Short mmCIF file of C-alpha atoms in Angstrom, two decimals:
data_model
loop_
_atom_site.label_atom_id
_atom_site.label_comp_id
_atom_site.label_asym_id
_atom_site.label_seq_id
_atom_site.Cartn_x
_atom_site.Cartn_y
_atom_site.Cartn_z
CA UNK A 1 107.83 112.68 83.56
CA UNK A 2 109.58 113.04 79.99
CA UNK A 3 106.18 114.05 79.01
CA UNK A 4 106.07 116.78 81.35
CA UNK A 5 109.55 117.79 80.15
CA UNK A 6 108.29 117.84 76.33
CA UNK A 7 105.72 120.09 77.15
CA UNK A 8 108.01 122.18 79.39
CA UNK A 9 109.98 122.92 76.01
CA UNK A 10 107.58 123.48 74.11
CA UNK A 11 105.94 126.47 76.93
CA UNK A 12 109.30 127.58 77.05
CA UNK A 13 109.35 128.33 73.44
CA UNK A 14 105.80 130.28 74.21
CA UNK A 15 107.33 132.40 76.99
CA UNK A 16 110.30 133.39 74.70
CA UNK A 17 108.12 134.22 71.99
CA UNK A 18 105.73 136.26 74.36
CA UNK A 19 109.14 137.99 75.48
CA UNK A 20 109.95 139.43 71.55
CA UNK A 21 106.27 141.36 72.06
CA UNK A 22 106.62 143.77 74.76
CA UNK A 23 108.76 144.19 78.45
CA UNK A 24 105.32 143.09 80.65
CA UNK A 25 105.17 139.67 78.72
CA UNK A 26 109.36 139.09 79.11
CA UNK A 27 110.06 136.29 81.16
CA UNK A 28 113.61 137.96 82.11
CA UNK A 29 111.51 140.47 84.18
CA UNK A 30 110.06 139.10 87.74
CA UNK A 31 106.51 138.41 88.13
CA UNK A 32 105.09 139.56 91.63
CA UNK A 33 102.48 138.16 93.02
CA UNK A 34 100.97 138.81 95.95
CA UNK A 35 98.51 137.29 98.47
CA UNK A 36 96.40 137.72 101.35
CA UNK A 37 97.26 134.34 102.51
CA UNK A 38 94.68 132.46 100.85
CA UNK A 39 96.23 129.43 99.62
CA UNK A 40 99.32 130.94 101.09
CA UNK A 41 102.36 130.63 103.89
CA UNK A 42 101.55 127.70 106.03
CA UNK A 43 103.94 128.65 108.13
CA UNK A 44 106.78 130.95 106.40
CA UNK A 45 106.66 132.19 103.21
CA UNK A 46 110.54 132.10 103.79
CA UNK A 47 111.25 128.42 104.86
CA UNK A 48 111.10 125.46 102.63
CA UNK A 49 108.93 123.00 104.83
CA UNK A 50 105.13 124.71 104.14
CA UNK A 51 105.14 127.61 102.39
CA UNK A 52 101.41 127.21 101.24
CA UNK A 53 100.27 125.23 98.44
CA UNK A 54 99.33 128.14 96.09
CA UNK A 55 102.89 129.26 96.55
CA UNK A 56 104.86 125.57 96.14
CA UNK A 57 102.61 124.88 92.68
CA UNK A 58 102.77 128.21 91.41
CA UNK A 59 106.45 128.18 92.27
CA UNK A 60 107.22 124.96 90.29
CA UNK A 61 104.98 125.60 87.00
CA UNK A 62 106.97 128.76 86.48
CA UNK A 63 110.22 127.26 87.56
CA UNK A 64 109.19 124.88 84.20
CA UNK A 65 108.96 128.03 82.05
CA UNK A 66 111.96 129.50 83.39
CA UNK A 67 109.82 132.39 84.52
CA UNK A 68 111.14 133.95 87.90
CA UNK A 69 108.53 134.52 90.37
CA UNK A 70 108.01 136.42 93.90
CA UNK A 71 105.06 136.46 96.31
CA UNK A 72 104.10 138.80 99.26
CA UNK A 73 102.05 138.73 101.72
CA UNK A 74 99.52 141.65 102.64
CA UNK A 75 96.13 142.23 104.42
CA UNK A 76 93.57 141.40 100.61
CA UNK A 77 92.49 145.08 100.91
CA UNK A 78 95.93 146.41 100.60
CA UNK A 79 97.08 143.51 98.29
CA UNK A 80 93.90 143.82 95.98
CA UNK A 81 94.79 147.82 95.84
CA UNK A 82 98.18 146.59 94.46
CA UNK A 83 96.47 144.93 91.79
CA UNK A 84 94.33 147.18 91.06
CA UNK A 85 97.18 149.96 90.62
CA UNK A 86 99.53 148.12 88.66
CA UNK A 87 101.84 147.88 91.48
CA UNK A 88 102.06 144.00 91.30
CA UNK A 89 101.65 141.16 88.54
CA UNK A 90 98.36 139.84 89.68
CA UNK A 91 96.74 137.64 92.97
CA UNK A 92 98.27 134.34 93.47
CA UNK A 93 94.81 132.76 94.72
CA UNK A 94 91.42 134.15 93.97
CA UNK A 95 87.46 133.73 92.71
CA UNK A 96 87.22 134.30 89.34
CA UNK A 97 84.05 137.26 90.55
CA UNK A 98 87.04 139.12 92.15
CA UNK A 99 88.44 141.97 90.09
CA UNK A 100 87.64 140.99 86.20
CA UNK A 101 87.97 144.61 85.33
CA UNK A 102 91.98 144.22 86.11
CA UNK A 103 93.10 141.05 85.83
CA UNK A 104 93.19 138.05 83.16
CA UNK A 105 92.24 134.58 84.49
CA UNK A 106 94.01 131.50 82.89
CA UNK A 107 91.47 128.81 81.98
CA UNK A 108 93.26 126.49 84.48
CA UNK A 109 92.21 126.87 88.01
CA UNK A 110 94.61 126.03 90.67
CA UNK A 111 92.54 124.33 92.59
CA UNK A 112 88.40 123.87 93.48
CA UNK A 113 87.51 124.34 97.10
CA UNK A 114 84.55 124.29 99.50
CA UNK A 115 83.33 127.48 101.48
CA UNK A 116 81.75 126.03 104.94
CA UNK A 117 80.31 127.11 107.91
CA UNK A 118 82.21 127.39 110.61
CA UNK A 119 80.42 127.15 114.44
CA UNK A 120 82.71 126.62 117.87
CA UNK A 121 83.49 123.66 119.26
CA UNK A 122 81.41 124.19 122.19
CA UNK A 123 78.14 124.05 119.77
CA UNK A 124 78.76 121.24 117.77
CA UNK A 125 75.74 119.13 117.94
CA UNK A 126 73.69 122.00 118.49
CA UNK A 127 73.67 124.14 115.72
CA UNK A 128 73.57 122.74 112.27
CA UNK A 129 73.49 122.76 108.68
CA UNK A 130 70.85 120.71 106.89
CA UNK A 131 69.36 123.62 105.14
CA UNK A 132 69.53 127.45 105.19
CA UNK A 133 66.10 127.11 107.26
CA UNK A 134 68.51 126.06 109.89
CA UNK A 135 70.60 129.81 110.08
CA UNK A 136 66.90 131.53 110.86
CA UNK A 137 67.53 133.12 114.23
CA UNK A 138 71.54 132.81 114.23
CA UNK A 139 74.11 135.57 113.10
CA UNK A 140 76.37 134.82 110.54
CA UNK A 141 79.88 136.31 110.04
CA UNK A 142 80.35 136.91 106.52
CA UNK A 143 83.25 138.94 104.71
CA UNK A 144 82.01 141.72 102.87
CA UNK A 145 83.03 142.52 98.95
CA UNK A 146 86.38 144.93 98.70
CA UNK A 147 84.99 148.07 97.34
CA UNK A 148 86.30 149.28 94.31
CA UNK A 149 87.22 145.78 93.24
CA UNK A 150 84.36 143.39 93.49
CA UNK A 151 80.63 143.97 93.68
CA UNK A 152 79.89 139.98 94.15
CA UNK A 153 78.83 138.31 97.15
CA UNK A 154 81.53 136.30 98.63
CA UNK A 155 79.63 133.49 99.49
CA UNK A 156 77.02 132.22 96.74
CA UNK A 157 73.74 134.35 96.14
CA UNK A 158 71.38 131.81 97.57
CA UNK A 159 73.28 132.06 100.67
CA UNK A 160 73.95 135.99 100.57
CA UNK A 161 69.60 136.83 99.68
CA UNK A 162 68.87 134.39 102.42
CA UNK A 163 71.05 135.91 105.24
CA UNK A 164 69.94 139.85 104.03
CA UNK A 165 66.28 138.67 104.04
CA UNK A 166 66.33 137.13 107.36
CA UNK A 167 68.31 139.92 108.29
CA UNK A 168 71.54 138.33 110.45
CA UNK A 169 74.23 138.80 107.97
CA UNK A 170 76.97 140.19 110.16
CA UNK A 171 79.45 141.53 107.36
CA UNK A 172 83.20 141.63 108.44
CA UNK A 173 86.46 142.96 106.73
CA UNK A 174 88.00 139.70 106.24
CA UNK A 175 87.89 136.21 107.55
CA UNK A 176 90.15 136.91 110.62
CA UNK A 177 87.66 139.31 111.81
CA UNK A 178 84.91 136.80 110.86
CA UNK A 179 86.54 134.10 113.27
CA UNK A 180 87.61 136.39 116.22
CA UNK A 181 83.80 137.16 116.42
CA UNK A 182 82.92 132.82 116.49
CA UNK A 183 85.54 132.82 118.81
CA UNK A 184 84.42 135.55 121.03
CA UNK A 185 80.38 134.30 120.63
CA UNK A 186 79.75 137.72 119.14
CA UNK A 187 77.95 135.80 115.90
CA UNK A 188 76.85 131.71 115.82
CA UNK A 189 78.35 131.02 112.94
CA UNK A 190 81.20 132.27 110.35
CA UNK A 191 81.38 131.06 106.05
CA UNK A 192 84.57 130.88 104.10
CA UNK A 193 86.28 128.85 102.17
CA UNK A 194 87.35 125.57 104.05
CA UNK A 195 91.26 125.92 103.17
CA UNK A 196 91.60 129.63 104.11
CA UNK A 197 89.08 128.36 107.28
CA UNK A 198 91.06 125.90 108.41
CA UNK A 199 94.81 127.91 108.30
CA UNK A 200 93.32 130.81 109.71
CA UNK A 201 92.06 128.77 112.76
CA UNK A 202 96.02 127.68 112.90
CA UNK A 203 97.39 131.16 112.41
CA UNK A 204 94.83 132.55 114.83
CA UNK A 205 95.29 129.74 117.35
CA UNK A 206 92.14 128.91 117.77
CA UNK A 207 92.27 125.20 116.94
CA UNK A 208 90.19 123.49 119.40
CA UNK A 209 87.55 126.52 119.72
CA UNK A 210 86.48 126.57 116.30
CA UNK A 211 85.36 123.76 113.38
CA UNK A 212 83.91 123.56 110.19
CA UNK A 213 80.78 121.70 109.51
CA UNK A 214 81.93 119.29 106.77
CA UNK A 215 77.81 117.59 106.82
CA UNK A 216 76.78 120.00 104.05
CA UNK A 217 78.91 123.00 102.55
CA UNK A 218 77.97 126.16 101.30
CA UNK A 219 79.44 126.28 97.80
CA UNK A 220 81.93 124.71 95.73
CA UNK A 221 83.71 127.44 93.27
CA UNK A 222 87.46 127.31 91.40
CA UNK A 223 90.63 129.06 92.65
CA UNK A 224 92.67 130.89 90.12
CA UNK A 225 95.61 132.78 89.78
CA UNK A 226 94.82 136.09 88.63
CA UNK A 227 97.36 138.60 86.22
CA UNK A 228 97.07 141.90 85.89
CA UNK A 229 95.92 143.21 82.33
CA UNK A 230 98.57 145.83 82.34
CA UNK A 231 101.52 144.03 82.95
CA UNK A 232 101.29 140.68 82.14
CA UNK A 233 100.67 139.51 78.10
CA UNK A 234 98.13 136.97 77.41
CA UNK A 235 100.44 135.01 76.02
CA UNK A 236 102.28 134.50 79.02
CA UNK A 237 99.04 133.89 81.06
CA UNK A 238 98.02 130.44 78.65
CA UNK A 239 101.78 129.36 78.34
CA UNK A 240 101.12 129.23 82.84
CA UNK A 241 97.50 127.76 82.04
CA UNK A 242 98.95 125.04 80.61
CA UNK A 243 101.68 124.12 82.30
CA UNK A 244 99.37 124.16 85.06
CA UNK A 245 97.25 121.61 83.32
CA UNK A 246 100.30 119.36 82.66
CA UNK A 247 102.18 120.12 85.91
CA UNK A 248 99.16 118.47 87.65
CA UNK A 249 99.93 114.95 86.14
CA UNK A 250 102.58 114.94 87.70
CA UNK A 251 104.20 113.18 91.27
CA UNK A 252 105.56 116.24 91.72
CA UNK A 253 102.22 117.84 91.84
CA UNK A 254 100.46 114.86 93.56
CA UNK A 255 103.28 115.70 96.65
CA UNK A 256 102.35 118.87 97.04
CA UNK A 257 98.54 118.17 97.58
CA UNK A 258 99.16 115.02 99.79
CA UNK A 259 101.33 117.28 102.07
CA UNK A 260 98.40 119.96 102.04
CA UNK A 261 95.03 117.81 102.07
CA UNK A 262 96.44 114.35 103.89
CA UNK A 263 92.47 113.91 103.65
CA UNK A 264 91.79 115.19 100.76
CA UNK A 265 91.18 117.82 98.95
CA UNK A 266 88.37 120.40 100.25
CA UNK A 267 85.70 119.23 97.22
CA UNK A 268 86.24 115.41 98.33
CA UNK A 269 84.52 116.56 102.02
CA UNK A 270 81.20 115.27 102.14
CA UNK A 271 78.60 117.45 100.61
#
């Protein structure tokens, strides 16, 4: 712990300097972030018992810099377009593919998760996922790139050619919409990323209906915070990275993701 305060001095000392070279870098001035829930509110964004863990780790490595912090909660169209017009600081949890020509990515990702197929409860045991051979014939919900801000498949390109080829890639606005159609047996199966999966199925209550296929997953990619260019220095954005880094070795840190992943984390499922 008095290592982690050392280098809490220290990154203080960064985020003062970055403050002397222009008002986006000061860390007087609030940083808002927003989120489409990914990583995100739990429960409230508000309350103290499960805010998300994006939102309790991001919280604490900028509490360490004495940088003040905010996060809001939209739909990630509107909370992209946000980004994208300088409205906000930058995304509390994204893919690094997602809007490069706005924001600045720290080299410390926040966290590495799995993207799984989802199927309902009621077909467990019947459909599976051994290979991609095994989706020929079944419609897949998949959320389609925000215009305008990302041109990259949201699920891996092995995944993405195989589903357009075999034609029954069912593209959806988001991953609610993706899981309302499971639900509803509109599609067979639905792929996103296990963490977002799984508190959607909460939010949505659909727990019970709907389950990921933990056998094999999809894809394993990083989760980063994401700053945008325009308002937040690069200076600012490595002091975070490496707090990050060092925030990590902490208890503090290991609390966090034991209260999120009891099992955990979403790259430990089985592959």
């Amino acid at each position: 712990m008095a290592r982690w305060a050392g280098f809490r001095r220290v990154l203080c000392g960064i985020v003062a300097v970055a403050g002397t070279l222009g008002e986006p870098a000061s860390a007087a001035k609030r940083l808002q972030l927003v989120n489409d829930d990914f990583l995100g509110p739990f429960e409230s964004i508000a309350g103290d018992k499960a805010p998300g863990f994006g939102v309790e780790v991001v919280r604490q490595v900028f509490a360490g810099l004495g940088q003040d912090v905010s996060f809001e909660f939209f739909p990630a169209r509107r909370a992209w377009m946000s980004v994208v017009r300088g409205e906000r600081d930058g995304m509390l949890a994204t893919l690094h593919t997602e809007g490069q020509r706005f924001c600045s990515f720290p080299n410390e990702p926040l966290i590495r998760d799995r993207w799984v197929l989802f199927v309902r409860t009621a077909d467990i045991g019947r459909l599976k996922f051994s290979s991609l051979d095994d989706l020929i014939g079944h419609t897949v919900a998949v959320r389609r790139p925000i215009p305008g801000v990302s041109e990259q498949p949201t699920v891996s390109p092995e995944l993405w050619n195989f589903l357009r080829e075999h034609k029954n890639m069912v593209p959806t606005n988001d991953t609610d919409a993706s899981l309302r159609m499971l639900a509803a047996s509109r599609v067979d199966y639905a792929v996103t990323s296990l963490v977002y999966g799984m508190s959607e199925i909460t939010k949505l209550r659909l727990s019970g209906k709907i389950e990921p296929i933990l056998s094999r997953g999809v894809a394993e990619q990083n989760v980063y915070v994401c700053f945008t260019k325009a308002r937040v220095s690069p200076a600012l954005i490595d002091a975070f990275s490496i707090a990050l880094k060092q925030f990590k070795q902490t208890e503090k840190f290991q609390a966090i993701y034991r209260k999120y992943f009891p099992n955990g984390a979403p790259s430990d499922f089985p592959r």
